[in-house]
Coordinates of C-alpha atoms and ligand atoms in Angstrom, one line a residue:
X178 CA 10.1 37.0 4.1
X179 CA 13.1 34.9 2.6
X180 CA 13.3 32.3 0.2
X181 CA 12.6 28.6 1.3
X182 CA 15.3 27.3 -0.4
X183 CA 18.2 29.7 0.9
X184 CA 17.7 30.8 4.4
X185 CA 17.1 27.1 6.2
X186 CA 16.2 28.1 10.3
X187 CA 14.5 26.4 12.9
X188 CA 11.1 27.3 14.2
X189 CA 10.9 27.7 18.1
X190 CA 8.5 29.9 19.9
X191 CA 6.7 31.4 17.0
X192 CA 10.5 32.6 15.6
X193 CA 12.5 31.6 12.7
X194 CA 16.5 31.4 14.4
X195 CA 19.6 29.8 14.2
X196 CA 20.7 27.4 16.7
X197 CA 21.8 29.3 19.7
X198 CA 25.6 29.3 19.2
X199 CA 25.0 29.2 15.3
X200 CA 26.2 25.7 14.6
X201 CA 24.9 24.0 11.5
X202 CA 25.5 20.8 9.4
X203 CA 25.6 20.1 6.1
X204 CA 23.0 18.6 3.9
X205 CA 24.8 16.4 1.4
X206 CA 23.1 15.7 -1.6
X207 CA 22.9 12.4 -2.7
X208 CA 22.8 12.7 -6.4
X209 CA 26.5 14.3 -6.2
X210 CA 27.3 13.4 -2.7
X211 CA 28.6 17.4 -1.9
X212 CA 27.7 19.5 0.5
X213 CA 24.2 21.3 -1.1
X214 CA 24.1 23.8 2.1
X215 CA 23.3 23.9 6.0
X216 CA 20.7 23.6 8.1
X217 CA 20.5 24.6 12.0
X218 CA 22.1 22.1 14.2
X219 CA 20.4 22.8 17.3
X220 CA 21.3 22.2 20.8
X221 CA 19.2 20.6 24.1
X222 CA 19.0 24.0 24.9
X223 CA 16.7 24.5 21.8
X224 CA 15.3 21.7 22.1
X225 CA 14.1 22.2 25.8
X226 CA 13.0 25.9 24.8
X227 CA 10.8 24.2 21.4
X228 CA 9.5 21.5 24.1
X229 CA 8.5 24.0 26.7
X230 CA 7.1 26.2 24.3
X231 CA 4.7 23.6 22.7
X232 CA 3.9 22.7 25.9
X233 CA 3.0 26.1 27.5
X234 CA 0.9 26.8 23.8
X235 CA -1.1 23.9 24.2
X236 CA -1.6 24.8 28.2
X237 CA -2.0 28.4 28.4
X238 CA -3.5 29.6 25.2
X239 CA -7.3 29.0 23.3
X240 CA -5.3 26.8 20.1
X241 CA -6.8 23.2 21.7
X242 CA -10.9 24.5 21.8
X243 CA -10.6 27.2 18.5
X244 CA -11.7 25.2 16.1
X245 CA -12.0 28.1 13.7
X246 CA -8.8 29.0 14.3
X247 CA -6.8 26.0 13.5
X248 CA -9.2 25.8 10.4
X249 CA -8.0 29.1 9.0
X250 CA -4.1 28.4 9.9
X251 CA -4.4 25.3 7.9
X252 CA -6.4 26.9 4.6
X253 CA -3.8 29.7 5.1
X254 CA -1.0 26.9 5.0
X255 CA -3.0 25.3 2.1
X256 CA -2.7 28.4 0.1
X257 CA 1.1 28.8 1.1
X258 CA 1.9 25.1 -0.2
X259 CA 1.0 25.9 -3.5
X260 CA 2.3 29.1 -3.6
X261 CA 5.7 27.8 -2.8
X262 CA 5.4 24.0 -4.0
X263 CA 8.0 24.8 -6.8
X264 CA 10.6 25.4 -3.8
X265 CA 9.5 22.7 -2.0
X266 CA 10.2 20.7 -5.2
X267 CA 14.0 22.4 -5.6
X268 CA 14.3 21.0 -2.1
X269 CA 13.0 17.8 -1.7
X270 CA 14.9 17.0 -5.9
X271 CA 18.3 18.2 -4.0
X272 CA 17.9 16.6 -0.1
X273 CA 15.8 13.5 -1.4
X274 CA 17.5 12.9 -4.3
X275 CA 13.7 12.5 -5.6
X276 CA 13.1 12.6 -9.4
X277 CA 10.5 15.1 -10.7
X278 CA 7.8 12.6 -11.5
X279 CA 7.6 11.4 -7.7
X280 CA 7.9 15.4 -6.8
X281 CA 4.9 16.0 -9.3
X282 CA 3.0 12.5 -7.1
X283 CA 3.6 11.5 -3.8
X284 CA 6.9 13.3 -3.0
X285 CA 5.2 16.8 -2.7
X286 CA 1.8 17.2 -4.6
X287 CA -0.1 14.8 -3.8
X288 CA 0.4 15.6 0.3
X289 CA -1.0 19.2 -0.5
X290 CA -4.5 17.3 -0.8
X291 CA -4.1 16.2 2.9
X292 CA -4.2 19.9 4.2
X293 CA -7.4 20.6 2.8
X294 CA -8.8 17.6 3.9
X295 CA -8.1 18.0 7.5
X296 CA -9.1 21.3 7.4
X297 CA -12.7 20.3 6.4
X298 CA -12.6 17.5 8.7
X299 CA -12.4 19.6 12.0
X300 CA -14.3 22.2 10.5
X301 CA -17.3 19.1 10.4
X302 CA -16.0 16.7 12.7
X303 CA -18.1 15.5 15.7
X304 CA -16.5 16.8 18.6
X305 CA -18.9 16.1 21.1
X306 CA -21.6 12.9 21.2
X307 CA -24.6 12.9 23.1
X308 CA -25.3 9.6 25.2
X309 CA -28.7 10.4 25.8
X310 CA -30.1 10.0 29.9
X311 CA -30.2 6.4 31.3
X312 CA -31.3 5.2 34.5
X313 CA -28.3 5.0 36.2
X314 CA -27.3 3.5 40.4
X315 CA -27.1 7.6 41.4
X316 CA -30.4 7.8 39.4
X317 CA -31.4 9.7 36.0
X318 CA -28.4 11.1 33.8
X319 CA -27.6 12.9 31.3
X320 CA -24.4 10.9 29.4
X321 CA -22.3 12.6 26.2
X322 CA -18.8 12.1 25.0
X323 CA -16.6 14.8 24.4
X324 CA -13.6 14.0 22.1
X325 CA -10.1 16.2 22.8
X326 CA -6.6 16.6 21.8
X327 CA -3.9 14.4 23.5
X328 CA -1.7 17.6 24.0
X329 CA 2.3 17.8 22.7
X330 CA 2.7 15.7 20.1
X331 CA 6.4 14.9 19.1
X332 CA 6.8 14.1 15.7
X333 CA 10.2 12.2 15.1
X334 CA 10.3 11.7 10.6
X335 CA 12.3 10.3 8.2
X336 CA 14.3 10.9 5.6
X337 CA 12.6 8.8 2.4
X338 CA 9.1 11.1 2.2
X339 CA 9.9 13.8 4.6
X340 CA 7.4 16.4 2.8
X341 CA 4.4 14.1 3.0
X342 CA 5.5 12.4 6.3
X343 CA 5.9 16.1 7.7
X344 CA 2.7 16.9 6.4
X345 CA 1.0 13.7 7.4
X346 CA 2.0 13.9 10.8
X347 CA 1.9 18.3 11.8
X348 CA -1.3 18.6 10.1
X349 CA -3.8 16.0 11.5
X350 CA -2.2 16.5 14.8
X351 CA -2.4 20.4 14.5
X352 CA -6.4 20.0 13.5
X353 CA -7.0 17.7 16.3
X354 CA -6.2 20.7 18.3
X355 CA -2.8 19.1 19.6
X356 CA 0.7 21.3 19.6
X357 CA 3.8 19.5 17.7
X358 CA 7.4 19.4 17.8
X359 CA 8.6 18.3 14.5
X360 CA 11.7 16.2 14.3
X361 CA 13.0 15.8 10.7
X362 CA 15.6 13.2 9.8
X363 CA 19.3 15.0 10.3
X364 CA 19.4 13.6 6.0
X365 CA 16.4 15.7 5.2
X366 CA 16.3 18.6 7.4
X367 CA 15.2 21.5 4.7
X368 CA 11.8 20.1 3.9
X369 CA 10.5 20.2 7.9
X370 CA 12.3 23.4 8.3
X371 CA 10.0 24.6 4.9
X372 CA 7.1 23.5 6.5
X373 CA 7.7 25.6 9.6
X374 CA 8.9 29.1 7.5
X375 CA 5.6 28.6 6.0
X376 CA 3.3 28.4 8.9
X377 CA 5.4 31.3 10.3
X378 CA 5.2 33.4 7.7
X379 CA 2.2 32.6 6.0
X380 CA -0.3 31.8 8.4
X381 CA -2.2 33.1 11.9
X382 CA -0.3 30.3 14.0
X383 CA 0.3 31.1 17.4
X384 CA 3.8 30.9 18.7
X385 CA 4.7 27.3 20.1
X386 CA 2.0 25.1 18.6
X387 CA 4.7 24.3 15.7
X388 CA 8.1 24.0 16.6
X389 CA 10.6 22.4 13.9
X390 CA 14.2 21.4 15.0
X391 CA 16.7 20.2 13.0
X392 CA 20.1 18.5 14.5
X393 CA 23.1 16.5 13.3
X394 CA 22.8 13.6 15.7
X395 CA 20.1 11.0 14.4
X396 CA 19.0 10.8 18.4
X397 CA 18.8 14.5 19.2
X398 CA 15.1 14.1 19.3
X399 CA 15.1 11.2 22.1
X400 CA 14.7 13.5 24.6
X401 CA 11.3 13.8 23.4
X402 CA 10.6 9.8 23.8
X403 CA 11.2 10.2 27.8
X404 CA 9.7 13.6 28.9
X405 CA 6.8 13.2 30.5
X406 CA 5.4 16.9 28.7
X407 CA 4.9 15.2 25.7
X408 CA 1.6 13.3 25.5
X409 CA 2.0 11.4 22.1
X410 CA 5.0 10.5 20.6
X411 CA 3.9 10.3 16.0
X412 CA 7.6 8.4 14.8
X413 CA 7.7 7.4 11.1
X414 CA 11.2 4.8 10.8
X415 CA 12.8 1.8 11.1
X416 CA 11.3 -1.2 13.3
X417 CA 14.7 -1.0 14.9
X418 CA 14.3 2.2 16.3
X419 CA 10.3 2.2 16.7
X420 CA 10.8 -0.7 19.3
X421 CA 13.7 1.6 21.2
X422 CA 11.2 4.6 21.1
X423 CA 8.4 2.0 22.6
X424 CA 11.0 1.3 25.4
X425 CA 11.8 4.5 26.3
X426 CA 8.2 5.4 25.9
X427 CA 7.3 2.8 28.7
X428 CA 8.4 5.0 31.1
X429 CA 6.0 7.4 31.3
X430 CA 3.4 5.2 29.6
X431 CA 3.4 8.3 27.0
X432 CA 1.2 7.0 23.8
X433 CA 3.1 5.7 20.3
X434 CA 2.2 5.9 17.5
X435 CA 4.2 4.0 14.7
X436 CA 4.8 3.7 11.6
X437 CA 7.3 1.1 10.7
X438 CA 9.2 -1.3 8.5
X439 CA 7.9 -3.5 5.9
X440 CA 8.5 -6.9 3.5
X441 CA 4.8 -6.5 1.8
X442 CA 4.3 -8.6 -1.1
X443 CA 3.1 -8.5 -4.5
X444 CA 1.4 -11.7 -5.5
X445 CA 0.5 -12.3 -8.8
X446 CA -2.2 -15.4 -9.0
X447 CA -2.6 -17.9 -10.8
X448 CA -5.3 -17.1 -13.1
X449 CA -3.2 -14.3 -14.2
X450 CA -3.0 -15.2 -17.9
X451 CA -1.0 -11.8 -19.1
X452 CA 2.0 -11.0 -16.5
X453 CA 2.4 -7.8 -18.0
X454 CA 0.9 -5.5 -16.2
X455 CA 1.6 -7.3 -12.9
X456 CA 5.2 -7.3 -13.9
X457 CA 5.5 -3.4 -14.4
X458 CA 3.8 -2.7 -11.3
X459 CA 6.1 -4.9 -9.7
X460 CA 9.2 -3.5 -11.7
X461 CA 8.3 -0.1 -10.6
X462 CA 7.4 -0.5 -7.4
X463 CA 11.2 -0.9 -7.1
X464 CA 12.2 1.9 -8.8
X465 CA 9.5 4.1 -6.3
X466 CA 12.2 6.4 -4.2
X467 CA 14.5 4.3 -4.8
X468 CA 13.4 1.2 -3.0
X469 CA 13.7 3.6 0.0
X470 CA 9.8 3.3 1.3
X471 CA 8.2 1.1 3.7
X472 CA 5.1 0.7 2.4
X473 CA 6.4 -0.9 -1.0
X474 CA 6.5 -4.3 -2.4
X475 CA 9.9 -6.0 -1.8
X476 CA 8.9 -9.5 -2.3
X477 CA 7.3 -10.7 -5.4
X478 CA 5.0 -14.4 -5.3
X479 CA 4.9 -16.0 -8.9
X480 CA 3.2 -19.3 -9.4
X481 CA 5.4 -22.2 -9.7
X482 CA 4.4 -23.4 -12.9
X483 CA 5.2 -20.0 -14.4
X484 CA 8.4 -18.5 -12.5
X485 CA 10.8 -18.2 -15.2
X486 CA 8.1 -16.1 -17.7
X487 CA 7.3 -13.8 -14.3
X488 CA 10.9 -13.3 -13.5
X489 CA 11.7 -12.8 -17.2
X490 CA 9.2 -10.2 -17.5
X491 CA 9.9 -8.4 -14.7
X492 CA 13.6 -7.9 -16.0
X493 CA 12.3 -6.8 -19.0
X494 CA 10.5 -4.0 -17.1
X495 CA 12.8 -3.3 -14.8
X496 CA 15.6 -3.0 -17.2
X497 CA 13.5 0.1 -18.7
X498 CA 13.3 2.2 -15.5
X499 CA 16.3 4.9 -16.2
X500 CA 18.5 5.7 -13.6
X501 CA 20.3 8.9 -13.0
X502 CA 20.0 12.8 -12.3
X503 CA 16.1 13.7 -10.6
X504 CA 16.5 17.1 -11.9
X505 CA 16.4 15.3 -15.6
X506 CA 12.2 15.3 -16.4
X507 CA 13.6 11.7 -17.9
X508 CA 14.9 10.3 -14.8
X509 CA 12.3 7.5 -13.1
X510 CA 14.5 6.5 -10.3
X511 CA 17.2 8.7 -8.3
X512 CA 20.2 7.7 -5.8
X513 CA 20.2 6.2 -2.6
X514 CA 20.1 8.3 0.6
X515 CA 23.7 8.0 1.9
X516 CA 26.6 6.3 1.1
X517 CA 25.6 4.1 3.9
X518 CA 22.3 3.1 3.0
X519 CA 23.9 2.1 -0.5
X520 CA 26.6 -0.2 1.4
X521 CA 23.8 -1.7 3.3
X522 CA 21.6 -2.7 0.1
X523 CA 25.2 -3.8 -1.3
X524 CA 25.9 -5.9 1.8
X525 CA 22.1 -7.3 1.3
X526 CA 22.4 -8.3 -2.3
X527 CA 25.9 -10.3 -1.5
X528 CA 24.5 -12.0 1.3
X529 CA 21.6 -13.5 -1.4
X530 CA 24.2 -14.1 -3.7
X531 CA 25.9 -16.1 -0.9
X532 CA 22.8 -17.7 0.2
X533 CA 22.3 -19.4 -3.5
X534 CA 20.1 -16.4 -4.9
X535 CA 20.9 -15.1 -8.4
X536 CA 21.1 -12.2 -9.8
X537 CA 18.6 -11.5 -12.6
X538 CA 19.5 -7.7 -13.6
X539 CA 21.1 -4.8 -11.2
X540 CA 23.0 -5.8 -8.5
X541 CA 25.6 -3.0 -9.5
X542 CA 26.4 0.8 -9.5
X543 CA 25.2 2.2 -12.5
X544 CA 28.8 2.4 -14.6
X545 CA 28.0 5.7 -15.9
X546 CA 27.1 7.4 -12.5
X547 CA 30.5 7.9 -11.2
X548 CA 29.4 10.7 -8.4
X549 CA 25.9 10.2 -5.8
X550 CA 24.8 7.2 -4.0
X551 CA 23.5 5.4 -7.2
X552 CA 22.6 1.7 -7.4
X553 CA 20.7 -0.3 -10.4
X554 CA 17.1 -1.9 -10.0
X555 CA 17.6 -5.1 -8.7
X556 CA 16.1 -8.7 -9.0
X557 CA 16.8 -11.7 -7.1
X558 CA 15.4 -14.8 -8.0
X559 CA 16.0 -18.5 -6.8
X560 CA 15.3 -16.7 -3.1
X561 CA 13.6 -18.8 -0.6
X562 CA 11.5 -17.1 2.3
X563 CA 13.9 -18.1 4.7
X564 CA 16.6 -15.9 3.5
X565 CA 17.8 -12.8 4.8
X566 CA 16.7 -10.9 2.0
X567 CA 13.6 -12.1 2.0
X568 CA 13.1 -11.4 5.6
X569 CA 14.8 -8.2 6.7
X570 CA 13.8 -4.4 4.8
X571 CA 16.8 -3.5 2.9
X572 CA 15.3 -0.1 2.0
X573 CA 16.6 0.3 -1.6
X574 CA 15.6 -1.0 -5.2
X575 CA 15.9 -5.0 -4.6
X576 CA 13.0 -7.0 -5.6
X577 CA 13.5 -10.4 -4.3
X578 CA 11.2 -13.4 -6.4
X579 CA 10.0 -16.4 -4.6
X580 CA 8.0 -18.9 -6.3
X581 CA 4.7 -20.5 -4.6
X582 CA 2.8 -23.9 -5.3
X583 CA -0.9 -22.7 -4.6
X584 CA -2.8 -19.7 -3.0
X585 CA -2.4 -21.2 0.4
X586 CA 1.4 -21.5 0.0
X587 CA 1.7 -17.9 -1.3
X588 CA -0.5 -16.8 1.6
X589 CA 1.7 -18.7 4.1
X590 CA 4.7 -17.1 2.5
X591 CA 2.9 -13.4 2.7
X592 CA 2.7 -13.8 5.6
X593 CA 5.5 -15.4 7.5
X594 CA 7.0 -12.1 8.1
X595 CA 7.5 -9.7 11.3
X596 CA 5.8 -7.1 9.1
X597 CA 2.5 -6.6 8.2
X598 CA 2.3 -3.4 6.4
X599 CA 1.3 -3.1 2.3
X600 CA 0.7 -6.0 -0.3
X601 CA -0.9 -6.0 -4.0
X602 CA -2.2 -8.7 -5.5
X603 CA -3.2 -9.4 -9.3
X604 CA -6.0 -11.9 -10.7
X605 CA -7.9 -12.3 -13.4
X606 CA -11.0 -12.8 -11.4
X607 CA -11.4 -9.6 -8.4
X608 CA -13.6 -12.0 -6.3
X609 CA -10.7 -14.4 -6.4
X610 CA -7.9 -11.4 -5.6
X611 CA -10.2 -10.2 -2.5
X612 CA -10.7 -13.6 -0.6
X613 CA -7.0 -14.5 -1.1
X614 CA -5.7 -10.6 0.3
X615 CA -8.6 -10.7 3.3
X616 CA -6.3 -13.6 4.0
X617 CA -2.7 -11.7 4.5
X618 CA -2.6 -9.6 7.8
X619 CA -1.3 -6.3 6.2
X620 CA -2.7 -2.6 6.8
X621 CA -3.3 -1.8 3.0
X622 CA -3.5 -4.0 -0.3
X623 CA -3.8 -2.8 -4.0
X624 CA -6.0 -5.1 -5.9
X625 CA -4.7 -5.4 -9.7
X626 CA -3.0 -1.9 -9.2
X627 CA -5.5 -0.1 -7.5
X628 CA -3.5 3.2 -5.2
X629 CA -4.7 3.4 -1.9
X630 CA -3.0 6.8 -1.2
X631 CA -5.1 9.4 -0.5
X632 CA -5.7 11.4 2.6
X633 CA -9.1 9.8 3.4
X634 CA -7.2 6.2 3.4
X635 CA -5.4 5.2 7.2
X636 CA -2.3 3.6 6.4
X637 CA -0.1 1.6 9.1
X638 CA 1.0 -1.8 9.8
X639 CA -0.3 -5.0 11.4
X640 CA 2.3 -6.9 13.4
X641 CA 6.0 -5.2 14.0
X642 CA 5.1 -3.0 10.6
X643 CA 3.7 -0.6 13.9
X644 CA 0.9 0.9 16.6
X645 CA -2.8 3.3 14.8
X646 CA -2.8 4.3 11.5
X647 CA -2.1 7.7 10.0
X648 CA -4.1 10.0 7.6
X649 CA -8.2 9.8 7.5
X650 CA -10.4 9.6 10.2
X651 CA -8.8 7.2 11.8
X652 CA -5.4 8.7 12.0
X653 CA -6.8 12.3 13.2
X654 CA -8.8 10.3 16.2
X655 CA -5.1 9.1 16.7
X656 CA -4.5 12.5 18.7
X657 CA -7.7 12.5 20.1
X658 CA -8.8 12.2 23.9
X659 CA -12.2 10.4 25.2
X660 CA -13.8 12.6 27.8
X661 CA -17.4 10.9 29.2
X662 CA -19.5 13.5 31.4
X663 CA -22.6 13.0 33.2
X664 CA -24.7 15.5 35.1
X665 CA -28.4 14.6 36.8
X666 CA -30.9 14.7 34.3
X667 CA -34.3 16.2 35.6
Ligands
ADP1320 P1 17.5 5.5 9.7 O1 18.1 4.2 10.3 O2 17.4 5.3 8.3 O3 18.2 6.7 10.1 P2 15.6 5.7 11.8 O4 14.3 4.9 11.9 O5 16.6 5.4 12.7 O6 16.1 5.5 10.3 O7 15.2 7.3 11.8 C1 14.0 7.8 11.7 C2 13.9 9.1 12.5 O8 14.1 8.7 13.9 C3 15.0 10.1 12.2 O9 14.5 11.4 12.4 C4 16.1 9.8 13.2 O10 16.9 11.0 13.5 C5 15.2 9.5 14.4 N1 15.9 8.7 15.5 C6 16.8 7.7 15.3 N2 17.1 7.1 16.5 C7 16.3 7.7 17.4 C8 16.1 7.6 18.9 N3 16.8 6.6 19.6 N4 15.2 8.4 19.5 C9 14.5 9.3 18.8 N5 14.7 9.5 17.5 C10 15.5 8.7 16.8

């Protein structure tokens, strides 16, 4: 046994290796943009060997009907998790760039929950359903319903919330009975390679059902999206690519499963009478990894009437979220991902400015932060729906503030996007929150702060926000097979 945080190799096969030749790639971290280490940069030939081998596991051996089985492996993994979560911390603070707090939440605590919880659930799930006998045209039968895994599941992640997006995706797949290959973003590659070290060295897994492979090129794993061995293809990213996946997908008519972009909202009513706390949520919710997740509120709604005190107040909040090192216990918000991602929120914050929006605080580098991919919480206000930055993810902390007339205005405005995929609202009156968010087509809503995150909760999109919903029972039927039998019934 090695260290998690040291000896970075891929999983294929049941063994921890280099990529055959040895190559690797660095892992830059983003708080001081050098090189933190390597990680395997594995070849097709890898890749082919991790494909065939999840295949031939989920073919040849028991892993799809032991239930038991895949229940221990995962308590086993359970245990390991929090055996090892100050590594995975180490880690995810130096690929991420995460700050401690969101380590301590949804960065890598929290998702240790999920494990459990799928454990239990195929240890009590219904696998089978009897029908009961009906009269049927070839007479008297005996009907049930047997449920079953889908089969090789590839599992293509990104790089905001790769330990709980890892997790999220091997884990309900691997209860389900299903065999993965993991993909991990080429940004983030430790984390998914952590995961696979500790099912290999921790737990009874047999070889092949988890393969993790790590590459430089972003498309290494689209070999995955077009082989017709691979029965359900689990991506976490950018619309962008989710719809190129989907087309490649077509092909084989292989199942997606997608979790995209977003633009969700955060509408505060107007019988809010203190913006306070709707105003630190919002301010926040910016500062959340960075502005880097889908699921978080981009555009803020504030009545008409009372823009300049919700914009005002927001500022104020957002102006108190420090910026800087994620090692320092202080720090709320890290950088950015890459250089690139912080040219593109640059890019996105000029082309407001351009469009008539103003800047209300950010909108800079941090001028003490002369090293990493940092950029200051941002808010936009004077920004119509119809601008680009109201429209398109930018992926990093920019809050853009629209201002609404009535509830059917801000609804109209929640909703006149290509996504569909979070929201929170605030009222005074909960009766008046819920018949205004049953009105906005988006998979979750927060209602006056409320966090939906919790393995038991699906999460996923309406609209181009993506296809099923991950996490509870909905997103383990996700890798689930209907099988209807019959026999004569005496
Ligand atoms: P980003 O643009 O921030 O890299 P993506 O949505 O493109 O986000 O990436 C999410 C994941 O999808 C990463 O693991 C990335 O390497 C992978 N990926 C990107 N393009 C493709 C593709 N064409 N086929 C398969 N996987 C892809």
């Amino acid at each position: 046994m090695s260290s998690l945080t040291t000896n970075h190799r891929l999983l294929i096969d049941g063994q921890l290796r280099a990529a055959t030749g040895g190559a690797t790639f660095d892992n830059i971290n983003p708080t001081t943009g050098q090189v933190a280490g390597t990680a395997p940069d594995a070849t097709a030939a890898d890749g082919e060997e991790a494909l065939s081998a999840a295949r031939r596991a989920f073919d040849e051996t028991d892993w799809a009907n032991d239930v038991a089985l895949r229940v221990r492996v995962l308590r086993q993994l359970d245990d390991a998790l929090r055996a090892h979560e100050q590594e995975l911390t180490e880690i995810t603070v130096t690929e991420v760039g995460a700050p401690l707090g969101s380590c301590a939440t949804v960065q890598v605590h929290e998702p240790l929950a999920v494990v459990e919880w799928f454990a239990n659930l195929a240890e009590s799930y219904d696998w089978s359903t009897d029908l009961g006998v009906r009269d049927t045209m070839g007479g008297p039968a005996r009907r049930w319903i047997e449920r079953e895994p889908i089969g090789v599941v590839a599992a293509i992640t990104p790089w905001n919330v790769p330990n709980h997006i890892n997790i999220a995706k091997v884990v309900p797949a691997l209860a389900a009975g299903c065999t993965v290959v993991l993909k991990p973003a080429p940004e983030t590659p430790w984390t998914g390679l952590a995961l696979g070290q500790l099912f290999a060295e921790h737990t009874d897994l047999p070889a092949g059902v988890l393969n993790v492979v790590t590459a430089a090129d972003k498309k290494f794993g689209a070999f995955l999206t077009t082989d017709p061995r691979v029965d359900l293809i689990s991506f976490t990213g950018s619309t962008e690519t989710g719809r190129r996946i989907m087309a490649a997908a077509a092909e084989n008519l292989t199942k997606v499963f997608l979790e995209l972009g977003g633009k969700s909202v955060h509408l505060i009513l107007e019988d809010v009478a203190d913006m306070g706390l709707a105003a630190a949520f919002a301010a926040i919710g910016t500062g959340v990894v960075a502005g880097q997740g889908c699921a978080l509120t981009t555009r803020v709604l504030i009545p008409q009437a009372r823009y300049e005190e919700g914009v005002q107040q927001i500022a104020a909040m957002m102006s108190t979220i420090t910026v800087g090192d994620p090692a320092d216990a202080a720090t709320v918000m890290g950088p950015l991902i890459t250089a690139a991602q912080r040219d593109r929120v640059e890019g996105y914050v000029q082309g407001a400015v351009d469009q008539g929006a103003t800047i209300v605080c950010g909108g800079k580098r941090p001028a003490d932060l002369d090293s990493g991919f940092f950029y200051e919480p941002t808010l936009l206000a004077g920004v119509t729906n119809q601008m680009t930055a109201a429209q398109e993810e930018i992926f990093g902390p920019v809050l853009v503030a629209i201002p609404y007339a009535d509830d059917d205005e801000a609804v109209a405005i929640a909703n006149d996007s290509i996504y569909g995929l979070s929201g929170a609202i605030f009222s005074d009156d909960p009766a008046h929150a819920l018949a205004v968010a049953k009105r906005i087509r988006t998979g979750t809503m927060s209602i006056n702060g409320g966090v939906w995150y919790a393995p038991d909760v699906p999460f996923g999109g309406y609209k181009q926000s993506g296809l099923g919903r991950e996490m509870g029972l909905a997103g383990f039927e996700e890798h689930l097979e209907i099988k209807s039998y019959s026999e004569p019934a005496s």
